Amino acid sequence: MEAKRSLLAIFLLLSFLSISTAAPTRKTRTRKPCKSMVFYFHDIIYNGHNAKNATSAIVGSPQWGNKTILTGQNHFGDLVVFDDPITLDNNLHSKPVGRAQGFYIYDKKDIFTAWLGFSFVFNSTQHKGSINFAGADPLMNKTRDISVIGGTGDFFMARGVATLMTDAFEGE
Amino acid sequence: MEAKRSLLAIFLLLSFLSISTAAPTRKTRTRKPCKSMVFYFHDIIYNGHNAKNATSAIVGSPQWGNKTILTGQNHFGDLVVFDDPITLDNNLHSKPVGRAQGFYIYDKKDIFTAWLGFSFVFNSTQHKGSINFAGADPLMNKTRDISVIGGTGDFFMARGVATLMTDAFEGE
Amino acid sequence: MEAKRSLLAIFLLLSFLSISTAAPTRKTRTRKPCKSMVFYFHDIIYNGHNAKNATSAIVGSPQWGNKTILTGQNHFGDLVVFDDPITLDNNLHSKPVGRAQGFYIYDKKDIFTAWLGFSFVFNSTQHKGSINFAGADPLMNKTRDISVIGGTGDFFMARGVATLMTDAFEGE
């Protein structure tokens, strides 16, 4: 019963919409993101033996599942809560610049797919505030886009997409 | 213990916001949706006996509930994960054009009401990408609006509302 | 085993984006919210003995938790569904003007922090429609911002932030 450990790279394309925007009169229509960022986050799921290291835990499961082993049928129905460190490179032991906090639910029987709702929470000299994400995450695709649904602080009114990539995967 | 089966019709009014929009100088303020679509999706909840057909399952429940029968008090507290086929008409056996994936939580004791978080995931020649939804769904109302909170691929920067309608309902 | 009861004050800064906005030609860039509102909502969690008064219940918990007592480690992993009355002042017995419906998940082991997904549902002469919220809620901060991710009815196309403040707290 080895711990499942995954490392995700996330590429952010953020747009900040301002209200009652006074626009120039030219008809040009540019669509460049105001900010683009790359982060890594590290997920270690609780398996009954790693309470100290685990950054996530199963908190809901279907009738045939349990809370320490992800179920069969591609984990369909398992609900996982996480609080993962965010780093600027792919080293778990780098100094975290924030936390990725939220949940995912595996939602398909025949392939790995999840629905994500989570936030990046920053409280450093570079960034203060949070970015909120939601959407479908088809885990078997090399890159997957989810929506930026809002932000607070430095990320007030943020919108756009975040591209997720599994950088490394251990266990199972 | 018959399977609960429901058929939902969904009407989408999507708006695609572009960033740094260069607007014309006239003061007209039109609010027409860029895209309007109708889809159907089909939900068959797991009841302990229909593992093969079920498209959804109870994965969380209050202390007085369980994972195979929706609880009393209008199912308050039941959390259901789903992966439902989307079709263009109200026939369950039509060829799916995508999947509706996510969760709902029944959240009121005295009437049926749920909170939804889900995505439409398309991967066909017509549509590629996903539309993400969230919001309250007062199931007893004939039509209910939930928010489009974002999109990816063809639906990048989508916003607006989706109107849900229960088209047919079986069981219970 | 006393009931946990909390009273939250919420300050809304809403922006309503219109589509294809025809903007004036001046270069001014104002960012004032179209609407600002204050509400209170009241959460009483189910503890096994208060079924009649409780407005929320634990429906998911980690392996070491249960459904009637919030777990140790700052409730990490507890998923709570709620249907709380909204009032215009901080008196639980005032006439509700709407309901706050949705869920929160405690998502950090070393301090109180939650991820929220919920809606304000209004059906009165003043307001009809719903406002949808999502985001991280660091409960130990005096004020916390979460995102407005959309709205329906009177709140169609709403965006912005909501500031949460714990006004009073009992039990535990």
Short mmCIF file of C-alpha atoms in Angstrom, two decimals:
data_model
loop_
_atom_site.label_atom_id
_atom_site.label_comp_id
_atom_site.label_asym_id
_atom_site.label_seq_id
_atom_site.Cartn_x
_atom_site.Cartn_y
_atom_site.Cartn_z
CA MET A 1 0.00 0.00 0.00
CA GLU A 2 2.34 2.64 -1.24
CA ALA A 3 1.42 6.28 -1.12
CA LYS A 4 0.15 7.75 -4.33
CA ARG A 5 2.18 10.81 -5.04
CA SER A 6 1.75 13.12 -7.96
CA LEU A 7 3.40 16.29 -9.12
CA LEU A 8 1.39 18.67 -11.26
CA ALA A 9 2.65 21.55 -13.30
CA ILE A 10 0.17 24.34 -13.88
CA PHE A 11 0.41 27.10 -16.46
CA LEU A 12 -1.78 30.09 -15.84
CA LEU A 13 -3.13 32.47 -18.44
CA LEU A 14 -4.89 35.14 -16.48
CA SER A 15 -6.99 37.96 -17.73
CA PHE A 16 -8.13 40.78 -15.51
CA LEU A 17 -11.37 42.31 -16.58
CA SER A 18 -12.02 45.82 -15.48
CA ILE A 19 -15.50 47.19 -15.15
CA SER A 20 -16.90 49.93 -17.37
CA THR A 21 -13.76 49.71 -19.43
CA ALA A 22 -13.24 52.78 -21.49
CA ALA A 23 -11.98 51.29 -24.73
CA PRO A 24 -10.02 52.97 -27.49
CA THR A 25 -11.93 53.66 -30.64
CA ARG A 26 -9.81 51.54 -32.93
CA LYS A 27 -11.33 48.26 -33.99
CA THR A 28 -8.36 46.14 -33.02
CA ARG A 29 -9.25 43.23 -30.78
CA THR A 30 -6.25 41.99 -28.90
CA ARG A 31 -6.49 38.96 -26.67
CA LYS A 32 -3.18 38.73 -24.88
CA PRO A 33 -3.22 37.55 -21.29
CA CYS A 34 -2.21 40.08 -18.70
CA LYS A 35 -0.22 37.57 -16.75
CA SER A 36 1.22 34.14 -17.39
CA MET A 37 2.71 32.04 -14.61
CA VAL A 38 4.01 28.53 -14.00
CA PHE A 39 3.72 26.67 -10.72
CA TYR A 40 4.12 23.13 -9.44
CA PHE A 41 2.09 21.41 -6.82
CA HIS A 42 2.59 18.17 -4.98
CA ASP A 43 -0.14 15.80 -3.89
CA ILE A 44 0.42 12.91 -1.46
CA ILE A 45 -2.78 11.03 -0.67
CA TYR A 46 -3.50 9.53 2.76
CA ASN A 47 -3.35 5.72 2.72
CA GLY A 48 -3.82 4.85 6.39
CA HIS A 49 -0.09 4.91 7.18
CA ASN A 50 1.27 8.27 6.08
CA ALA A 51 -0.67 10.73 8.22
CA LYS A 52 2.43 12.83 8.70
CA ASN A 53 3.35 13.30 5.03
CA ALA A 54 -0.06 13.13 3.41
CA THR A 55 -1.34 16.37 1.89
CA SER A 56 -4.72 14.97 0.86
CA ALA A 57 -7.33 12.47 2.05
CA ILE A 58 -10.33 10.60 0.69
CA VAL A 59 -13.44 12.01 2.43
CA GLY A 60 -16.23 10.59 0.29
CA SER A 61 -16.54 7.33 -1.59
CA PRO A 62 -19.24 5.25 -3.26
CA GLN A 63 -20.86 2.29 -1.48
CA TRP A 64 -18.14 -0.07 -2.77
CA GLY A 65 -15.23 2.18 -1.74
CA ASN A 66 -13.39 3.18 1.43
CA LYS A 67 -11.36 6.05 2.84
CA THR A 68 -7.81 4.70 2.57
CA ILE A 69 -7.62 3.07 -0.88
CA LEU A 70 -8.83 4.71 -4.07
CA THR A 71 -11.55 2.43 -5.46
CA GLY A 72 -11.59 0.38 -8.63
CA GLN A 73 -13.36 1.55 -11.80
CA ASN A 74 -10.88 4.41 -12.12
CA HIS A 75 -11.72 5.66 -8.63
CA PHE A 76 -15.25 6.67 -9.73
CA GLY A 77 -16.92 8.49 -6.87
CA ASP A 78 -13.88 9.10 -4.67
CA LEU A 79 -13.85 12.62 -3.26
CA VAL A 80 -10.42 13.88 -2.20
CA VAL A 81 -9.63 17.01 -0.18
CA PHE A 82 -6.15 18.48 -0.54
CA ASP A 83 -3.85 21.13 0.83
CA ASP A 84 -0.76 20.89 -1.37
CA PRO A 85 2.37 23.03 -1.29
CA ILE A 86 3.01 25.12 -4.42
CA THR A 87 6.59 25.55 -5.57
CA LEU A 88 8.31 27.35 -8.42
CA ASP A 89 10.16 24.24 -9.61
CA ASN A 90 9.41 20.53 -9.60
CA ASN A 91 11.21 19.78 -6.33
CA LEU A 92 8.90 18.82 -3.46
CA HIS A 93 11.43 20.18 -1.00
CA SER A 94 11.67 23.67 -2.47
CA LYS A 95 10.29 26.47 -0.34
CA PRO A 96 6.52 26.69 -0.97
CA VAL A 97 5.25 30.01 -2.34
CA GLY A 98 1.64 29.20 -1.54
CA ARG A 99 -0.90 26.41 -1.10
CA ALA A 100 -3.28 24.70 -3.52
CA GLN A 101 -6.41 23.98 -1.48
CA GLY A 102 -9.68 22.35 -2.47
CA PHE A 103 -11.09 19.07 -3.69
CA TYR A 104 -11.38 16.72 -6.64
CA ILE A 105 -13.94 14.03 -7.41
CA TYR A 106 -13.18 11.15 -9.75
CA ASP A 107 -16.22 11.10 -11.99
CA LYS A 108 -15.87 8.48 -14.70
CA LYS A 109 -15.84 4.68 -14.59
CA ASP A 110 -13.97 3.84 -17.78
CA ILE A 111 -11.07 6.34 -17.72
CA PHE A 112 -9.43 8.62 -15.14
CA THR A 113 -11.27 11.91 -15.05
CA ALA A 114 -11.93 14.28 -12.18
CA TRP A 115 -13.86 17.44 -11.39
CA LEU A 116 -11.78 20.01 -9.58
CA GLY A 117 -12.69 22.92 -7.33
CA PHE A 118 -9.71 24.59 -5.68
CA SER A 119 -7.78 27.77 -4.99
CA PHE A 120 -4.21 28.91 -5.11
CA VAL A 121 -3.65 30.86 -1.90
CA PHE A 122 -0.67 33.21 -1.86
CA ASN A 123 0.62 35.26 1.01
CA SER A 124 4.13 36.32 0.12
CA THR A 125 5.89 39.51 -0.86
CA GLN A 126 5.35 38.67 -4.55
CA HIS A 127 1.69 37.68 -4.46
CA LYS A 128 -1.14 38.25 -2.01
CA GLY A 129 -4.60 36.84 -2.66
CA SER A 130 -6.14 33.78 -4.21
CA ILE A 131 -7.03 32.40 -7.61
CA ASN A 132 -10.07 30.15 -7.83
CA PHE A 133 -10.37 27.29 -10.29
CA ALA A 134 -13.10 24.88 -11.34
CA GLY A 135 -13.69 22.40 -14.10
CA ALA A 136 -13.26 19.00 -15.60
CA ASP A 137 -9.79 17.46 -15.57
CA PRO A 138 -9.39 14.55 -17.99
CA LEU A 139 -6.30 13.15 -16.26
CA MET A 140 -5.22 10.89 -19.11
CA ASN A 141 -4.68 13.82 -21.47
CA LYS A 142 -1.16 15.17 -21.44
CA THR A 143 -2.38 18.73 -20.93
CA ARG A 144 -5.81 19.72 -19.64
CA ASP A 145 -7.42 23.14 -19.33
CA ILE A 146 -9.57 24.21 -16.43
CA SER A 147 -11.26 27.55 -15.87
CA VAL A 148 -10.13 30.39 -13.69
CA ILE A 149 -13.46 31.38 -12.14
CA GLY A 150 -12.33 34.33 -10.06
CA GLY A 151 -9.73 35.79 -7.79
CA THR A 152 -9.17 37.97 -4.77
CA GLY A 153 -6.45 40.39 -3.67
CA ASP A 154 -3.80 40.75 -6.39
CA PHE A 155 -5.96 38.51 -8.53
CA PHE A 156 -9.20 40.48 -8.20
CA MET A 157 -11.46 39.86 -11.22
CA ALA A 158 -9.07 37.30 -12.70
CA ARG A 159 -10.40 35.08 -15.45
CA GLY A 160 -8.92 32.75 -18.03
CA VAL A 161 -7.64 29.23 -18.12
CA ALA A 162 -5.06 27.14 -16.34
CA THR A 163 -3.29 24.33 -18.13
CA LEU A 164 -2.50 21.32 -15.96
CA MET A 165 0.22 18.79 -16.74
CA THR A 166 1.20 15.75 -14.72
CA ASP A 167 4.93 16.12 -14.30
CA ALA A 168 5.60 12.95 -12.30
CA PHE A 169 3.62 10.20 -10.72
CA GLU A 170 4.52 7.56 -8.18
CA GLY A 171 2.73 4.61 -6.64
CA GLU A 172 -0.10 2.53 -7.95
CA MET B 1 -35.78 -0.34 -4.87
CA GLU B 2 -36.21 0.97 -8.36
CA ALA B 3 -33.57 3.04 -10.03
CA LYS B 4 -34.14 6.76 -9.99
CA ARG B 5 -33.79 7.99 -13.52
CA SER B 6 -34.10 11.54 -14.67
CA LEU B 7 -33.81 13.34 -17.96
CA LEU B 8 -32.79 16.96 -17.94
CA ALA B 9 -33.04 19.44 -20.75
CA ILE B 10 -30.54 22.28 -20.63
CA PHE B 11 -30.69 25.54 -22.58
CA LEU B 12 -27.46 27.44 -22.80
CA LEU B 13 -27.07 31.15 -23.27
CA LEU B 14 -23.38 31.69 -23.65
CA SER B 15 -21.48 34.91 -23.86
CA PHE B 16 -17.86 35.05 -24.81
CA LEU B 17 -16.06 37.97 -23.32
CA SER B 18 -12.96 39.13 -25.07
CA ILE B 19 -10.23 40.97 -23.30
CA SER B 20 -9.33 44.60 -23.97
CA THR B 21 -12.31 44.76 -26.25
CA ALA B 22 -12.11 47.62 -28.63
CA ALA B 23 -15.69 48.83 -28.68
CA PRO B 24 -17.45 50.93 -31.27
CA THR B 25 -18.18 54.48 -30.29
CA ARG B 26 -21.96 54.31 -30.58
CA LYS B 27 -23.81 54.11 -27.31
CA THR B 28 -25.85 51.05 -28.24
CA ARG B 29 -25.68 48.33 -25.62
CA THR B 30 -26.71 45.03 -27.08
CA ARG B 31 -26.94 41.96 -24.93
CA LYS B 32 -27.55 39.14 -27.33
CA PRO B 33 -25.90 35.82 -26.55
CA CYS B 34 -23.22 34.71 -28.94
CA LYS B 35 -24.42 31.16 -28.82
CA SER B 36 -27.54 29.39 -27.70
CA MET B 37 -27.73 25.60 -27.49
CA VAL B 38 -30.05 22.87 -26.24
CA PHE B 39 -28.88 19.55 -24.83
CA TYR B 40 -30.34 16.66 -22.90
CA PHE B 41 -28.66 14.62 -20.24
CA HIS B 42 -29.63 11.41 -18.55
CA ASP B 43 -28.98 10.53 -14.95
CA ILE B 44 -29.41 7.00 -13.52
CA ILE B 45 -28.42 6.79 -9.87
CA TYR B 46 -26.74 3.72 -8.37
CA ASN B 47 -29.08 1.79 -6.05
CA GLY B 48 -27.01 -1.27 -5.12
CA HIS B 49 -28.29 -3.38 -8.03
CA ASN B 50 -27.70 -1.42 -11.23
CA ALA B 51 -23.92 -1.05 -11.31
CA LYS B 52 -23.91 -1.66 -15.04
CA ASN B 53 -26.42 1.03 -16.04
CA ALA B 54 -25.89 3.58 -13.31
CA THR B 55 -24.33 6.87 -14.40
CA SER B 56 -24.17 8.37 -10.90
CA ALA B 57 -23.59 7.29 -7.31
CA ILE B 58 -24.08 8.64 -3.80
CA VAL B 59 -20.61 9.29 -2.33
CA GLY B 60 -21.44 11.37 0.73
CA SER B 61 -24.41 11.32 3.07
CA PRO B 62 -25.37 12.66 6.48
CA GLN B 63 -25.18 10.53 9.60
CA TRP B 64 -28.72 9.23 9.05
CA GLY B 65 -28.18 8.34 5.37
CA ASN B 66 -26.46 5.65 3.31
CA LYS B 67 -24.85 5.15 -0.11
CA THR B 68 -27.57 3.23 -1.97
CA ILE B 69 -30.83 4.99 -1.06
CA LEU B 70 -31.33 8.75 -1.16
CA THR B 71 -32.22 9.81 2.40
CA GLY B 72 -35.44 11.23 3.74
CA GLN B 73 -35.92 14.96 4.35
CA ASN B 74 -35.67 15.62 0.62
CA HIS B 75 -32.28 13.91 0.45
CA PHE B 76 -30.66 16.70 2.51
CA GLY B 77 -26.94 16.09 2.64
CA ASP B 78 -26.66 13.46 -0.10
CA LEU B 79 -23.70 14.11 -2.38
CA VAL B 80 -23.97 12.51 -5.82
CA VAL B 81 -21.22 12.18 -8.45
CA PHE B 82 -22.31 11.77 -12.06
CA ASP B 83 -20.99 11.07 -15.52
CA ASP B 84 -24.07 11.37 -17.73
CA PRO B 85 -24.30 11.07 -21.51
CA ILE B 86 -25.39 14.25 -23.32
CA THR B 87 -27.65 13.86 -26.35
CA LEU B 88 -29.26 16.24 -28.80
CA ASP B 89 -32.76 14.85 -28.23
CA ASN B 90 -34.57 13.32 -25.27
CA ASN B 91 -33.79 9.71 -26.19
CA LEU B 92 -31.36 7.99 -23.80
CA HIS B 93 -30.22 5.72 -26.62
CA SER B 94 -29.23 8.48 -29.05
CA LYS B 95 -25.55 8.80 -29.78
CA PRO B 96 -23.97 10.95 -27.03
CA VAL B 97 -22.29 14.16 -28.19
CA GLY B 98 -20.48 14.64 -24.88
CA ARG B 99 -20.58 13.96 -21.16
CA ALA B 100 -21.97 15.93 -18.24
CA GLN B 101 -19.55 15.31 -15.37
CA GLY B 102 -19.54 16.60 -11.82
CA PHE B 103 -21.56 16.51 -8.64
CA TYR B 104 -24.68 17.72 -6.89
CA ILE B 105 -25.50 18.02 -3.21
CA TYR B 106 -29.06 18.08 -1.94
CA ASP B 107 -29.04 21.02 0.43
CA LYS B 108 -32.48 21.67 1.85
CA LYS B 109 -34.65 19.69 4.24
CA ASP B 110 -38.11 20.94 3.36
CA ILE B 111 -38.05 20.93 -0.46
CA PHE B 112 -35.86 19.43 -3.19
CA THR B 113 -32.97 21.74 -3.89
CA ALA B 114 -29.41 20.99 -4.89
CA TRP B 115 -26.10 22.73 -5.43
CA LEU B 116 -24.44 21.76 -8.70
CA GLY B 117 -20.85 21.84 -9.87
CA PHE B 118 -20.28 20.19 -13.23
CA SER B 119 -18.90 20.44 -16.74
CA PHE B 120 -20.07 19.62 -20.21
CA VAL B 121 -17.14 17.91 -21.89
CA PHE B 122 -17.19 17.81 -25.69
CA ASN B 123 -14.77 16.08 -27.99
CA SER B 124 -16.44 15.85 -31.36
CA THR B 125 -16.06 17.43 -34.77
CA GLN B 126 -18.65 20.08 -33.81
CA HIS B 127 -17.39 21.03 -30.36
CA LYS B 128 -14.09 20.61 -28.56
CA GLY B 129 -13.66 21.83 -25.01
CA SER B 130 -15.68 22.14 -21.86
CA ILE B 131 -18.25 24.43 -20.28
CA ASN B 132 -18.21 24.73 -16.49
CA PHE B 133 -21.32 25.33 -14.43
CA ALA B 134 -22.08 26.06 -10.79
CA GLY B 135 -25.01 27.19 -8.76
CA ALA B 136 -28.19 26.49 -6.89
CA ASP B 137 -30.77 24.27 -8.57
CA PRO B 138 -34.24 24.51 -7.00
CA LEU B 139 -35.48 21.24 -8.48
CA MET B 140 -39.16 21.86 -7.86
CA ASN B 141 -39.21 24.90 -10.15
CA LYS B 142 -40.15 24.10 -13.72
CA THR B 143 -37.11 25.96 -15.06
CA ARG B 144 -34.02 26.86 -13.06
CA ASP B 145 -31.02 28.98 -14.01
CA ILE B 146 -27.48 28.16 -13.05
CA SER B 147 -24.33 30.10 -13.91
CA VAL B 148 -21.80 29.36 -16.59
CA ILE B 149 -18.59 30.04 -14.67
CA GLY B 150 -16.07 29.43 -17.43
CA GLY B 151 -15.04 27.35 -20.38
CA THR B 152 -12.10 25.87 -22.21
CA GLY B 153 -11.29 25.12 -25.87
CA ASP B 154 -14.14 26.29 -28.11
CA PHE B 155 -15.77 27.70 -25.01
CA PHE B 156 -12.80 29.77 -23.79
CA MET B 157 -14.00 32.69 -21.67
CA ALA B 158 -17.63 31.59 -21.85
CA ARG B 159 -20.05 33.13 -19.39
CA GLY B 160 -23.80 33.36 -19.03
CA VAL B 161 -26.56 31.16 -17.76
CA ALA B 162 -27.91 27.70 -18.40
CA THR B 163 -31.58 26.96 -17.94
CA LEU B 164 -32.35 23.49 -16.64
CA MET B 165 -35.67 21.71 -17.09
CA THR B 166 -36.62 18.26 -15.91
CA ASP B 167 -37.97 16.58 -19.02
CA ALA B 168 -38.88 13.21 -17.52
CA PHE B 169 -38.49 11.45 -14.22
CA GLU B 170 -38.86 7.81 -13.22
CA GLY B 171 -38.72 5.91 -9.96
CA GLU B 172 -39.35 7.00 -6.43
CA MET C 1 -21.55 17.94 22.77
CA GLU C 2 -22.83 21.43 22.27
CA ALA C 3 -23.98 22.64 18.92
CA LYS C 4 -21.50 24.69 16.96
CA ARG C 5 -23.22 27.86 15.90
CA SER C 6 -21.69 30.64 13.87
CA LEU C 7 -22.90 33.91 12.51
CA LEU C 8 -21.26 35.28 9.42
CA ALA C 9 -21.49 38.75 8.02
CA ILE C 10 -20.97 39.04 4.28
CA PHE C 11 -20.24 42.21 2.32
CA LEU C 12 -20.86 42.00 -1.39
CA LEU C 13 -19.17 44.04 -4.07
CA LEU C 14 -20.92 43.07 -7.25
CA SER C 15 -20.09 44.04 -10.78
CA PHE C 16 -22.41 43.36 -13.65
CA LEU C 17 -20.63 42.90 -16.93
CA SER C 18 -22.63 43.53 -20.03
CA ILE C 19 -21.75 41.94 -23.30
CA SER C 20 -20.50 43.85 -26.32
CA THR C 21 -20.40 46.90 -24.14
CA ALA C 22 -20.31 50.04 -26.17
CA ALA C 23 -17.88 52.14 -24.20
CA PRO C 24 -17.48 55.90 -24.20
CA THR C 25 -14.40 57.22 -25.92
CA ARG C 26 -12.86 58.90 -22.92
CA LYS C 27 -9.94 57.09 -21.36
CA THR C 28 -11.31 57.12 -17.84
CA ARG C 29 -11.27 53.73 -16.20
CA THR C 30 -13.67 53.62 -13.30
CA ARG C 31 -13.97 50.57 -11.15
CA LYS C 32 -16.85 51.26 -8.84
CA PRO C 33 -19.12 48.35 -7.98
CA CYS C 34 -22.64 48.53 -9.31
CA LYS C 35 -24.04 47.22 -6.09
CA SER C 36 -22.83 46.76 -2.58
CA MET C 37 -24.83 44.81 0.00
CA VAL C 38 -24.49 43.46 3.53
CA PHE C 39 -26.11 40.26 4.77
CA TYR C 40 -25.85 37.93 7.73
CA PHE C 41 -26.14 34.20 7.74
CA HIS C 42 -26.48 31.72 10.52
CA ASP C 43 -25.00 28.24 10.59
CA ILE C 44 -25.94 25.59 13.17
CA ILE C 45 -24.21 22.27 12.54
CA TYR C 46 -25.88 18.90 13.21
CA ASN C 47 -24.36 17.13 16.22
CA GLY C 48 -26.59 14.07 16.59
CA HIS C 49 -29.05 15.78 18.92
CA ASN C 50 -30.24 18.97 17.25
CA ALA C 51 -31.95 17.67 14.11
CA LYS C 52 -34.72 20.21 14.48
CA ASN C 53 -32.56 23.34 14.72
CA ALA C 54 -29.56 22.30 12.66
CA THR C 55 -29.07 24.12 9.36
CA SER C 56 -26.03 22.11 8.26
CA ALA C 57 -24.64 18.58 8.50
CA ILE C 58 -21.35 16.76 8.00
CA VAL C 59 -21.74 14.52 4.94
CA GLY C 60 -18.14 13.56 4.22
CA SER C 61 -15.19 12.97 6.53
CA PRO C 62 -11.74 11.41 6.38
CA GLN C 63 -11.10 7.87 7.61
CA TRP C 64 -10.46 9.11 11.15
CA GLY C 65 -13.62 11.28 11.29
CA ASN C 66 -17.36 10.82 11.72
CA LYS C 67 -20.65 12.54 10.84
CA THR C 68 -21.62 14.11 14.15
CA ILE C 69 -18.41 15.64 15.52
CA LEU C 70 -16.02 17.77 13.50
CA THR C 71 -12.67 15.93 13.49
CA GLY C 72 -9.39 16.92 15.05
CA GLN C 73 -6.57 18.50 13.04
CA ASN C 74 -8.69 21.59 12.43
CA HIS C 75 -11.48 19.47 10.92
CA PHE C 76 -9.32 18.62 7.87
CA GLY C 77 -11.44 16.70 5.41
CA ASP C 78 -14.87 17.37 6.89
CA LEU C 79 -17.42 18.22 4.21
CA VAL C 80 -20.44 20.18 5.45
CA VAL C 81 -23.66 20.90 3.56
CA PHE C 82 -25.70 23.90 4.66
CA ASP C 83 -28.99 25.69 4.11
CA ASP C 84 -28.71 28.78 6.29
CA PRO C 85 -31.19 31.63 6.67
CA ILE C 86 -29.97 35.04 5.48
CA THR C 87 -31.02 38.09 7.46
CA LEU C 88 -30.41 41.81 7.19
CA ASP C 89 -29.15 42.11 10.76
CA ASN C 90 -27.26 39.84 13.12
CA ASN C 91 -30.35 38.42 14.85
CA LEU C 92 -31.02 34.74 14.07
CA HIS C 93 -34.72 35.33 14.65
CA SER C 94 -35.13 38.15 12.15
CA LYS C 95 -37.24 37.36 9.10
CA PRO C 96 -34.99 35.67 6.52
CA VAL C 97 -34.66 37.45 3.17
CA GLY C 98 -33.16 34.41 1.46
CA ARG C 99 -31.12 31.26 1.97
CA ALA C 100 -27.39 30.57 1.76
CA GLN C 101 -27.10 27.06 0.29
CA GLY C 102 -24.08 24.97 -0.56
CA PHE C 103 -21.09 23.33 1.06
CA TYR C 104 -17.71 23.87 2.66
CA ILE C 105 -14.76 21.53 3.09
CA TYR C 106 -12.16 22.05 5.78
CA ASP C 107 -8.92 21.66 3.87
CA LYS C 108 -5.93 22.31 6.10
CA LYS C 109 -4.50 20.39 9.02
CA ASP C 110 -2.61 23.11 10.87
CA ILE C 111 -5.10 26.01 10.85
CA PHE C 112 -8.82 26.46 10.15
CA THR C 113 -9.34 26.95 6.44
CA ALA C 114 -12.18 25.89 4.19
CA TRP C 115 -13.13 25.81 0.53
CA LEU C 116 -16.62 27.15 -0.10
CA GLY C 117 -19.10 26.61 -2.92
CA PHE C 118 -22.50 28.12 -2.29
CA SER C 119 -25.29 30.38 -3.49
CA PHE C 120 -27.43 33.12 -2.07
CA VAL C 121 -30.96 32.35 -3.21
CA PHE C 122 -33.43 35.25 -3.10
CA ASN C 123 -37.12 35.15 -3.86
CA SER C 124 -38.59 38.30 -2.43
CA THR C 125 -40.02 41.55 -3.73
CA GLN C 126 -36.58 43.18 -3.40
CA HIS C 127 -34.42 40.49 -5.01
CA LYS C 128 -35.14 37.53 -7.26
CA GLY C 129 -32.38 35.24 -8.40
CA SER C 130 -29.17 33.82 -7.04
CA ILE C 131 -25.54 34.80 -6.55
CA ASN C 132 -22.96 32.04 -6.78
CA PHE C 133 -19.75 32.02 -4.77
CA ALA C 134 -16.60 29.91 -4.68
CA GLY C 135 -13.19 30.11 -3.16
CA ALA C 136 -10.84 29.64 -0.27
CA ASP C 137 -11.94 30.88 3.14
CA PRO C 138 -9.08 31.23 5.65
CA LEU C 139 -11.37 31.26 8.69
CA MET C 140 -8.78 32.59 11.13
CA ASN C 141 -8.45 35.87 9.23
CA LYS C 142 -10.76 38.58 10.46
CA THR C 143 -12.02 39.29 6.96
CA ARG C 144 -11.72 36.95 4.00
CA ASP C 145 -12.55 37.50 0.34
CA ILE C 146 -14.16 34.90 -1.86
CA SER C 147 -15.12 35.22 -5.53
CA VAL C 148 -18.53 35.87 -6.98
CA ILE C 149 -18.47 33.42 -9.89
CA GLY C 150 -21.84 34.22 -11.44
CA GLY C 151 -25.47 34.99 -10.88
CA THR C 152 -28.96 34.45 -12.20
CA GLY C 153 -32.14 36.57 -12.32
CA ASP C 154 -31.51 40.04 -10.88
CA PHE C 155 -27.89 39.02 -10.55
CA PHE C 156 -27.34 37.89 -14.15
CA MET C 157 -23.67 38.21 -15.11
CA ALA C 158 -22.65 39.28 -11.60
CA ARG C 159 -18.97 39.16 -10.74
CA GLY C 160 -16.78 40.54 -7.99
CA VAL C 161 -15.89 39.60 -4.47
CA ALA C 162 -17.66 38.97 -1.21
CA THR C 163 -16.00 39.75 2.08
CA LEU C 164 -16.82 37.33 4.89
CA MET C 165 -16.52 38.17 8.57
CA THR C 166 -17.32 35.95 11.52
CA ASP C 167 -19.65 38.04 13.63
CA ALA C 168 -20.21 35.59 16.47
CA PHE C 169 -19.31 32.04 17.30
CA GLU C 170 -20.62 29.63 19.92
CA GLY C 171 -19.72 26.13 21.03
CA GLU C 172 -16.48 24.24 20.79
#
